[in-house]
Short mmCIF file of C-alpha atoms in Angstrom, two decimals:
data_model
loop_
_atom_site.label_atom_id
_atom_site.label_comp_id
_atom_site.label_asym_id
_atom_site.label_seq_id
_atom_site.Cartn_x
_atom_site.Cartn_y
_atom_site.Cartn_z
CA UNK A 362 46.35 -5.97 58.30
CA UNK A 363 47.66 -8.76 60.54
CA UNK A 364 49.86 -6.28 62.43
CA UNK A 365 46.93 -3.95 62.78
CA UNK A 366 44.75 -6.71 64.15
CA UNK A 367 47.28 -7.83 66.79
CA UNK A 368 48.17 -4.30 67.86
CA UNK A 369 44.52 -3.34 68.18
CA UNK A 370 43.87 -6.38 70.35
CA UNK A 371 46.82 -5.43 72.57
CA UNK A 372 45.69 -1.77 72.86
CA UNK A 373 42.08 -2.73 73.67
CA UNK A 374 43.37 -5.08 76.33
CA UNK A 375 45.10 -2.17 78.11
CA UNK A 376 42.28 0.32 77.53
CA UNK A 377 39.55 -1.75 79.14
CA UNK A 378 39.34 -2.67 82.80
CA UNK A 379 38.16 -6.28 82.68
CA UNK A 380 37.36 -6.21 86.40
CA UNK A 381 34.49 -3.78 85.85
CA UNK A 382 33.03 -5.14 82.63
CA UNK A 383 32.36 -8.66 81.38
CA UNK A 384 35.21 -9.41 78.93
CA UNK A 385 33.05 -11.66 76.72
CA UNK A 386 30.44 -9.01 76.09
CA UNK A 387 32.96 -6.33 75.30
CA UNK A 388 35.28 -8.52 73.26
CA UNK A 389 32.72 -9.48 70.60
CA UNK A 390 31.92 -5.91 69.74
CA UNK A 391 35.56 -5.05 69.64
CA UNK A 392 36.34 -8.06 67.44
CA UNK A 393 33.81 -6.86 64.82
CA UNK A 394 35.06 -3.28 64.97
CA UNK A 395 38.64 -4.43 64.61
CA UNK A 396 37.61 -6.51 61.59
CA UNK A 397 35.89 -3.57 59.97
CA UNK A 398 38.80 -1.09 60.50
CA UNK A 399 41.42 -3.74 59.61
CA UNK A 400 39.38 -4.98 56.64
CA UNK A 401 39.10 -1.49 55.30
CA UNK A 402 42.89 -1.30 55.07
CA UNK A 403 42.80 -4.42 52.91
CA UNK A 404 39.83 -3.68 50.62
CA UNK A 405 41.12 -0.11 50.19
CA UNK A 406 44.04 -1.63 48.31
CA UNK A 407 41.92 -3.90 46.10
CA UNK A 408 42.61 -1.97 42.97
CA UNK A 409 45.93 -0.51 44.01
CA UNK A 410 47.94 -2.64 41.59
CA UNK A 411 45.53 -1.89 38.75
CA UNK A 412 45.67 1.84 39.40
CA UNK A 413 49.25 1.91 38.20
CA UNK A 414 49.68 2.43 34.49
CA UNK A 415 45.98 1.95 33.77
CA UNK A 416 45.99 -1.78 34.25
CA UNK A 417 42.36 -1.72 35.39
CA UNK A 418 41.43 -0.23 32.03
CA UNK A 419 43.47 -2.99 30.43
CA UNK A 420 41.53 -5.82 32.08
CA UNK A 421 38.21 -4.04 31.51
CA UNK A 422 38.96 -3.95 27.80
CA UNK A 423 39.59 -7.65 27.75
CA UNK A 424 36.80 -10.20 27.11
CA UNK A 425 36.79 -11.23 30.77
CA UNK A 426 33.26 -10.74 32.18
CA UNK A 427 33.07 -7.85 34.65
CA UNK A 428 31.31 -9.96 37.27
CA UNK A 429 34.16 -12.49 37.06
CA UNK A 430 36.63 -9.69 37.78
CA UNK A 431 34.59 -8.59 40.74
CA UNK A 432 34.25 -12.12 42.10
CA UNK A 433 38.03 -12.73 41.70
CA UNK A 434 38.75 -9.61 43.66
CA UNK A 435 36.12 -10.57 46.25
CA UNK A 436 37.55 -14.03 46.75
CA UNK A 437 41.07 -12.65 47.19
CA UNK A 438 39.79 -10.09 49.76
CA UNK A 439 37.74 -12.74 51.53
CA UNK A 440 40.64 -15.16 51.98
CA UNK A 441 42.80 -12.36 53.33
CA UNK A 442 40.16 -10.99 55.69
CA UNK A 443 39.12 -14.39 56.92
CA UNK A 444 42.70 -15.25 57.92
CA UNK A 445 42.88 -11.92 59.69
CA UNK A 446 39.57 -12.50 61.40
CA UNK A 447 40.84 -15.84 62.80
CA UNK A 448 43.91 -14.03 64.00
CA UNK A 449 41.81 -11.36 65.65
CA UNK A 450 39.74 -14.02 67.32
CA UNK A 451 42.93 -15.64 68.65
CA UNK A 452 44.37 -12.35 69.89
CA UNK A 453 41.11 -11.30 71.66
CA UNK A 454 40.67 -14.82 73.00
CA UNK A 455 44.09 -14.57 74.54
CA UNK A 456 43.81 -11.06 75.99
CA UNK A 457 40.17 -11.12 77.04
CA UNK A 458 40.20 -14.74 78.14
CA UNK A 459 37.33 -15.82 75.84
CA UNK A 460 36.51 -19.51 76.21
CA UNK A 461 34.97 -20.57 72.94
CA UNK A 462 34.61 -24.17 74.09
CA UNK A 463 32.01 -26.14 72.12
CA UNK A 464 30.93 -23.13 70.02
CA UNK A 465 34.30 -22.65 68.34
CA UNK A 466 33.00 -24.06 65.02
CA UNK A 467 29.95 -21.77 64.99
CA UNK A 468 31.99 -18.68 65.93
CA UNK A 469 34.32 -19.15 62.98
CA UNK A 470 31.35 -19.86 60.81
CA UNK A 471 29.75 -16.53 61.84
CA UNK A 472 33.07 -14.73 61.21
CA UNK A 473 33.26 -16.30 57.75
CA UNK A 474 29.77 -15.04 56.85
CA UNK A 475 30.54 -11.60 58.29
CA UNK A 476 33.84 -11.41 56.40
CA UNK A 477 32.07 -12.32 53.14
CA UNK A 478 29.46 -9.57 53.66
CA UNK A 479 32.10 -7.03 54.47
CA UNK A 480 34.38 -7.80 51.47
CA UNK A 481 31.33 -7.87 49.09
CA UNK A 482 30.39 -4.34 50.06
CA UNK A 483 33.97 -3.23 50.48
CA UNK A 484 35.19 -4.51 47.12
CA UNK A 485 32.37 -2.80 45.28
CA UNK A 486 33.01 0.51 46.97
CA UNK A 487 36.76 0.14 46.59
CA UNK A 488 36.04 0.17 42.84
CA UNK A 489 33.96 3.36 43.27
CA UNK A 490 36.67 5.02 45.35
CA UNK A 491 39.45 3.87 42.93
CA UNK A 492 37.83 6.07 40.25
CA UNK A 493 38.12 9.19 42.43
CA UNK A 494 41.03 11.27 43.78
CA UNK A 495 39.94 10.73 47.41
CA UNK A 496 40.28 6.89 47.36
CA UNK A 497 41.08 5.68 50.93
CA UNK A 498 39.52 8.83 52.44
CA UNK A 499 36.22 8.23 50.67
CA UNK A 500 36.00 4.52 51.31
CA UNK A 501 35.09 4.57 55.02
CA UNK A 502 32.42 7.25 54.36
CA UNK A 503 30.83 4.97 51.79
CA UNK A 504 31.26 1.64 53.60
CA UNK A 505 30.63 2.35 57.31
CA UNK A 506 26.94 3.18 57.03
CA UNK A 507 26.31 -0.09 55.20
CA UNK A 508 28.12 -2.06 57.88
CA UNK A 509 25.46 -1.28 60.51
CA UNK A 510 23.37 -4.44 59.83
CA UNK A 511 26.51 -6.57 59.76
CA UNK A 512 27.65 -5.27 63.19
CA UNK A 513 24.14 -5.66 64.72
CA UNK A 514 23.64 -9.20 63.51
CA UNK A 515 27.31 -10.23 63.77
CA UNK A 516 27.59 -9.13 67.42
CA UNK A 517 24.09 -10.41 68.11
CA UNK A 518 25.16 -13.85 66.85
CA UNK A 519 28.59 -13.98 68.38
CA UNK A 520 28.01 -12.67 71.88
CA UNK A 521 25.73 -15.47 72.97
CA UNK A 522 28.03 -18.03 71.29
CA UNK A 523 31.12 -16.91 73.17
CA UNK A 524 29.03 -17.00 76.34
CA UNK A 525 28.39 -20.73 75.72
CA UNK A 526 24.73 -20.41 74.60
CA UNK A 527 23.49 -22.88 71.98
CA UNK A 528 23.47 -22.03 68.27
CA UNK A 529 19.69 -22.32 68.06
CA UNK A 530 19.44 -19.10 70.12
CA UNK A 531 21.33 -17.06 67.51
CA UNK A 532 20.06 -18.79 64.38
CA UNK A 533 17.92 -15.78 63.41
CA UNK A 534 20.91 -13.41 63.61
CA UNK A 535 23.07 -15.77 61.59
CA UNK A 536 20.41 -16.03 58.92
CA UNK A 537 20.16 -12.25 58.67
CA UNK A 538 23.96 -12.01 58.51
CA UNK A 539 23.97 -14.61 55.74
CA UNK A 540 21.23 -12.70 53.87
CA UNK A 541 23.32 -9.50 54.16
CA UNK A 542 26.34 -11.37 52.78
CA UNK A 543 24.47 -12.91 49.85
CA UNK A 544 22.77 -9.63 49.01
CA UNK A 545 26.17 -7.92 49.06
CA UNK A 546 27.76 -10.49 46.75
CA UNK A 547 24.81 -10.40 44.27
CA UNK A 548 24.60 -6.61 44.31
CA UNK A 549 28.34 -6.31 43.82
CA UNK A 550 28.41 -8.76 40.89
CA UNK A 551 25.57 -6.94 39.18
CA UNK A 552 26.65 -3.38 39.92
CA UNK A 553 30.34 -3.67 39.43
CA UNK A 554 30.21 -3.17 35.66
CA UNK A 555 28.21 0.04 36.08
CA UNK A 556 30.80 1.31 38.56
CA UNK A 557 33.86 0.64 36.43
CA UNK A 558 32.49 1.49 32.99
CA UNK A 559 32.83 5.08 31.93
CA UNK B 929 31.93 12.21 7.68
CA UNK B 930 34.81 10.08 6.61
CA UNK B 931 33.66 7.75 3.88
CA UNK B 932 34.20 4.16 3.00
CA UNK B 933 36.90 2.97 0.61
CA UNK B 934 36.77 -0.40 -1.12
CA UNK B 935 37.00 -3.53 1.02
CA UNK B 936 35.10 -5.08 3.90
CA UNK B 937 33.66 -2.55 6.31
CA UNK B 938 35.39 -3.09 9.64
CA UNK B 939 34.83 -0.04 11.84
CA UNK B 940 31.69 2.04 11.71
CA UNK B 941 30.64 4.79 14.05
CA UNK B 942 27.37 6.75 13.65
CA UNK B 943 26.30 9.94 15.34
CA UNK B 944 28.85 9.80 18.15
CA UNK B 945 28.52 12.33 20.88
CA UNK B 946 30.29 12.37 24.17
CA UNK B 947 29.77 15.15 26.68
CA UNK B 948 31.60 15.88 29.93
CA UNK B 949 28.95 18.01 31.60
CA UNK B 950 28.51 20.99 29.31
CA UNK B 951 31.72 20.27 27.41
CA UNK B 952 31.34 18.44 24.13
CA UNK B 953 34.38 16.20 23.72
CA UNK B 954 33.02 14.41 20.60
CA UNK B 955 30.15 15.82 18.66
CA UNK B 956 28.14 14.47 15.73
CA UNK B 957 30.92 12.29 14.48
CA UNK B 958 30.52 9.59 11.86
CA UNK B 959 33.26 7.25 10.70
CA UNK B 960 33.48 4.26 8.42
CA UNK B 961 36.71 2.31 7.84
CA UNK B 962 37.42 -0.66 5.68
CA UNK B 963 39.82 -3.50 6.08
CA UNK B 964 43.44 -2.45 5.57
CA UNK B 965 42.93 1.28 6.12
CA UNK B 966 45.19 3.32 8.31
CA UNK B 967 43.56 6.52 9.57
CA UNK B 968 45.62 9.13 11.39
CA UNK B 969 43.73 11.69 13.47
CA UNK B 970 45.52 14.89 14.27
CA UNK B 971 44.27 17.92 16.11
CA UNK B 972 45.06 20.36 18.90
CA UNK B 973 44.89 19.52 22.60
CA UNK B 974 41.30 19.07 23.85
CA UNK B 975 39.97 18.27 20.35
CA UNK B 976 38.48 15.02 21.68
CA UNK B 977 40.88 12.66 19.88
CA UNK B 978 41.61 10.43 22.87
CA UNK B 979 37.91 10.46 23.84
CA UNK B 980 37.01 9.28 20.34
CA UNK B 981 39.61 6.50 20.56
CA UNK B 982 38.29 5.42 23.98
CA UNK B 983 34.75 5.21 22.52
CA UNK B 984 35.98 3.22 19.46
CA UNK B 985 37.84 0.85 21.81
CA UNK B 986 34.75 0.19 23.97
CA UNK B 987 36.53 1.63 27.02
CA UNK B 988 33.98 4.49 27.17
CA UNK B 989 30.31 4.71 26.33
CA UNK B 990 29.26 7.47 23.92
CA UNK B 991 26.59 9.82 25.26
CA UNK B 992 24.68 9.03 22.05
CA UNK B 993 25.54 7.14 18.89
CA UNK B 994 26.84 3.68 18.14
CA UNK B 995 29.99 1.84 17.12
CA UNK B 996 30.13 -1.37 15.07
CA UNK B 997 33.21 -3.57 14.65
CA UNK B 998 32.93 -6.09 11.78
CA UNK B 999 29.18 -5.52 11.77
CA UNK B 1000 28.80 -6.28 15.46
CA UNK B 1001 27.60 -3.45 17.67
CA UNK B 1002 29.70 -2.72 20.78
CA UNK B 1003 27.25 -4.09 23.23
CA UNK B 1004 28.60 -3.57 26.75
CA UNK B 1005 26.77 -6.59 28.09
CA UNK B 1006 28.71 -8.89 25.70
CA UNK B 1007 32.37 -9.55 25.44
CA UNK B 1008 33.18 -11.35 22.13
CA UNK B 1009 33.84 -8.14 20.20
CA UNK B 1010 36.64 -7.23 22.56
CA UNK B 1011 38.78 -9.92 20.80
CA UNK B 1012 38.70 -7.73 17.71
CA UNK B 1013 40.19 -4.61 19.24
CA UNK B 1014 43.69 -3.87 20.45
CA UNK B 1015 44.59 -0.57 22.01
CA UNK B 1016 47.86 1.17 22.76
CA UNK B 1017 47.15 4.14 25.02
CA UNK B 1018 49.09 6.85 26.92
CA UNK B 1019 49.06 4.30 29.69
CA UNK B 1020 50.58 0.88 29.09
CA UNK B 1021 47.93 -1.19 30.97
CA UNK B 1022 50.79 -3.17 32.42
CA UNK B 1023 51.34 -4.31 36.02
CA UNK B 1024 54.52 -2.61 37.29
CA UNK B 1025 55.61 -5.42 39.59
CA UNK B 1026 55.08 -8.21 37.11
CA UNK B 1027 57.64 -9.05 34.44
CA UNK B 1028 56.93 -8.32 30.77
CA UNK B 1029 56.36 -12.03 30.18
CA UNK B 1030 53.98 -12.33 33.12
CA UNK B 1031 51.99 -9.36 31.95
CA UNK B 1032 51.62 -10.79 28.46
CA UNK B 1033 50.75 -14.17 29.89
CA UNK B 1034 48.11 -12.61 32.12
CA UNK B 1035 46.54 -10.67 29.22
CA UNK B 1036 46.83 -13.69 26.95
CA UNK B 1037 44.81 -15.77 29.40
CA UNK B 1038 42.20 -13.07 29.67
CA UNK B 1039 41.87 -13.21 25.85
CA UNK B 1040 41.86 -17.04 25.88
CA UNK B 1041 44.85 -17.35 23.55
CA UNK B 1042 45.74 -21.02 23.08
CA UNK B 1043 49.32 -20.93 21.74
CA UNK B 1044 50.25 -18.39 24.36
CA UNK B 1045 53.97 -19.19 24.91
CA UNK B 1046 54.78 -19.11 21.24
CA UNK B 1047 52.69 -15.96 20.76
CA UNK B 1048 54.44 -14.12 23.59
CA UNK B 1049 57.86 -15.10 22.31
CA UNK B 1050 56.99 -13.93 18.80
CA UNK B 1051 55.56 -10.60 19.91
CA UNK B 1052 58.53 -9.89 22.18
CA UNK B 1053 60.92 -10.74 19.36
CA UNK B 1054 59.04 -8.36 17.04
CA UNK B 1055 59.26 -5.41 19.44
CA UNK B 1056 62.86 -6.26 20.39
CA UNK B 1057 62.20 -7.10 24.03
CA UNK B 1058 63.10 -10.83 24.10
CA UNK B 1059 66.05 -10.21 26.34
CA UNK B 1060 63.99 -8.18 28.80
CA UNK B 1061 61.08 -10.70 28.96
CA UNK B 1062 61.90 -11.49 32.61
CA UNK B 1063 62.41 -7.87 33.70
CA UNK B 1064 59.84 -6.23 35.89
CA UNK B 1065 57.95 -3.53 33.98
CA UNK B 1066 58.83 -0.91 36.52
CA UNK B 1067 62.48 -1.41 35.79
CA UNK B 1068 62.07 -0.64 32.04
CA UNK B 1069 62.66 2.67 30.34
CA UNK B 1070 59.69 4.50 28.88
CA UNK B 1071 60.52 3.33 25.38
CA UNK B 1072 60.75 -0.25 26.49
CA UNK B 1073 57.48 -0.02 28.37
CA UNK B 1074 55.83 1.38 25.27
CA UNK B 1075 57.19 -1.53 23.23
CA UNK B 1076 55.89 -4.00 25.87
CA UNK B 1077 52.53 -2.27 25.66
CA UNK B 1078 52.55 -2.62 21.92
CA UNK B 1079 53.22 -6.35 22.29
CA UNK B 1080 50.28 -6.50 24.72
CA UNK B 1081 48.00 -4.61 22.33
CA UNK B 1082 48.83 -6.95 19.43
CA UNK B 1083 49.00 -10.16 21.46
CA UNK B 1084 45.47 -11.36 20.52
CA UNK B 1085 45.90 -10.45 16.84
CA UNK B 1086 43.12 -7.81 16.71
CA UNK B 1087 41.33 -6.74 13.52
CA UNK B 1088 41.22 -3.11 14.73
CA UNK B 1089 44.27 -1.45 16.24
CA UNK B 1090 43.85 1.83 18.06
CA UNK B 1091 46.95 3.88 18.87
CA UNK B 1092 46.89 6.92 21.12
CA UNK B 1093 50.06 8.96 20.78
CA UNK B 1094 52.30 5.89 20.26
CA UNK B 1095 55.39 8.02 19.62
CA UNK B 1096 55.03 10.02 22.76
CA UNK B 1097 58.32 10.09 24.74
CA UNK B 1098 60.09 7.52 22.53
CA UNK B 1099 63.78 7.77 21.81
CA UNK B 1100 64.73 7.50 18.12
CA UNK B 1101 65.66 3.81 18.35
CA UNK B 1102 62.30 2.93 19.93
CA UNK B 1103 60.52 5.07 17.37
CA UNK B 1104 62.15 3.12 14.60
CA UNK B 1105 60.99 -0.18 16.15
CA UNK B 1106 57.48 1.19 16.50
CA UNK B 1107 57.41 2.48 12.92
CA UNK B 1108 58.48 -0.92 11.64
CA UNK B 1109 55.80 -2.65 13.59
CA UNK B 1110 53.21 -0.18 12.40
CA UNK B 1111 54.32 -0.70 8.82
CA UNK B 1112 53.73 -4.43 9.32
CA UNK B 1113 50.21 -3.61 10.51
CA UNK B 1114 49.47 -2.27 7.07
CA UNK B 1115 49.11 -5.76 5.82
CA UNK B 1116 45.72 -5.17 4.20
CA UNK B 1117 44.00 -7.26 6.88
CA UNK B 1118 44.01 -4.85 9.81
CA UNK B 1119 42.35 -1.50 10.30
CA UNK B 1120 44.36 1.02 12.22
CA UNK B 1121 43.35 4.30 13.81
CA UNK B 1122 46.20 6.44 15.20
CA UNK B 1123 45.92 9.65 17.19
CA UNK B 1124 49.03 11.78 17.18
CA UNK B 1125 50.37 15.29 17.52
CA UNK B 1126 53.32 14.35 15.39
CA UNK B 1127 52.22 15.44 11.92
CA UNK B 1128 55.22 13.89 10.15
CA UNK B 1129 54.78 10.43 11.68
CA UNK B 1130 51.06 10.70 11.16
CA UNK B 1131 51.34 11.51 7.51
CA UNK B 1132 53.96 8.89 6.86
CA UNK B 1133 51.77 6.02 8.00
CA UNK B 1134 48.29 7.12 6.97
CA UNK B 1135 46.17 5.99 4.05
CA UNK B 1136 43.66 8.53 5.27
CA UNK B 1137 44.01 11.49 7.56
CA UNK B 1138 41.52 13.56 9.63
CA UNK B 1139 41.90 16.82 11.44
CA UNK B 1140 39.74 16.84 14.58
CA UNK B 1141 38.84 20.19 16.11
CA UNK B 1142 36.25 20.76 18.84
CA UNK B 1143 35.11 17.14 18.82
CA UNK B 1144 34.45 17.03 15.04
CA UNK B 1145 36.38 16.07 11.96
CA UNK B 1146 36.88 19.47 10.34
CA UNK B 1147 38.80 18.03 7.46
CA UNK B 1148 39.51 14.56 6.11
CA UNK B 1149 41.04 13.04 3.04
CA UNK B 1150 43.96 11.25 1.57
CA UNK B 1151 47.37 12.86 1.27
CA UNK B 1152 49.30 10.14 -0.46
CA UNK B 1153 52.61 11.55 -1.56
CA UNK B 1154 52.06 14.94 -0.01
CA UNK B 1155 54.91 16.59 1.88
CA UNK B 1156 54.44 16.94 5.58
CA UNK B 1157 55.57 20.58 5.47
CA UNK B 1158 52.66 21.37 3.06
CA UNK B 1159 50.32 19.45 5.25
CA UNK B 1160 51.51 21.35 8.30
CA UNK B 1161 50.44 24.69 6.87
CA UNK B 1162 47.11 23.16 5.82
CA UNK B 1163 46.70 21.74 9.28
CA UNK B 1164 47.18 25.15 10.89
CA UNK B 1165 44.72 26.70 8.45
CA UNK B 1166 42.06 24.16 9.45
CA UNK B 1167 42.74 24.42 13.15
CA UNK B 1168 42.64 28.21 13.03
CA UNK B 1169 39.40 28.08 11.06
CA UNK B 1170 40.81 29.59 7.85
CA UNK B 1171 39.63 26.63 5.70
#
């Protein structure tokens, strides 16, 4: 995932002529798309270890609550994706010359909320895909449509921030992004047992 | 229906049905088992034996019907009853890249076992894997993996032990270890259900035996002292519908 993030940043750098477009405006959209594609690589492997020798069945037959299993997987995915998102921010900052300045704290906060929303949806659908033969092929088809609100509000929140605008201007977008993340976590925790139980 | 013998009722299934689309894997099946009983279920491929075991273990919901373990219904919203069931399946439920010890430790924590280190050491000793405790599961032979899985299934000292083809792919030495452990399970306290294709092994262990065909128990009873060769011809008669 880290290698993917860095390489994507490098490729985008060469594919976009920064003399004809404003780097800040392009970079935020690309950062979110890189996170979604990179994140999909990570969440697609959420149940990879458990798929061997029926280990998922083993933990599902234990007294561990299903929502706890989901939240454990979600936390692991979140930590991984958040580290990658900070790396992506650094890479794009370097290649596109983004000056985060005083909004650095708010930008990483927005990325944290976005990462949480993504992994909540991604982890749930990774469980759905793990029960099929298509797995990684099916996952983007299931996840991408649900990422539309995240991209809209994520980009809507981050673009003004990287342009040096105050946080109050993007508060509405951040709230919507937060609501998306919380709804994703709650829905995942509730629905996970129905997804994994036969 | 398989009836109840003397002793505390441990495992009870009523009106179990499980369909896969139009295919009936388990149909109208009732089962009652008391403490200390060892039921062997035999039957041809596709008879629904593994499906039945999955339902009894709580790994799969029946389409209709209910299962009770020690009087407690298998309610999927609750988890306490899972302490009472141990299952050895075709799959070992083990993590390939973790050692045997790490696997048992992981499952022990999921089951909230307090004396975990001692328990792991004792189970590994029993299945003859003490020396391979620190080996990664993926580096073990099939027989050793099966023994590690058996240690996992018995780690939390379950009241009901469900065994799905436990002898499958075992070499003679591993089969002897398994047989010894299964003999120990007949301690009068545990209830065991074993699904097998191996009529000889099945007959040897069982206090009761059932022949499952087309999702139903077509024949059940006790064959204490019977020769497995005699049972084999009886089995074929039942499966072919001559009985």
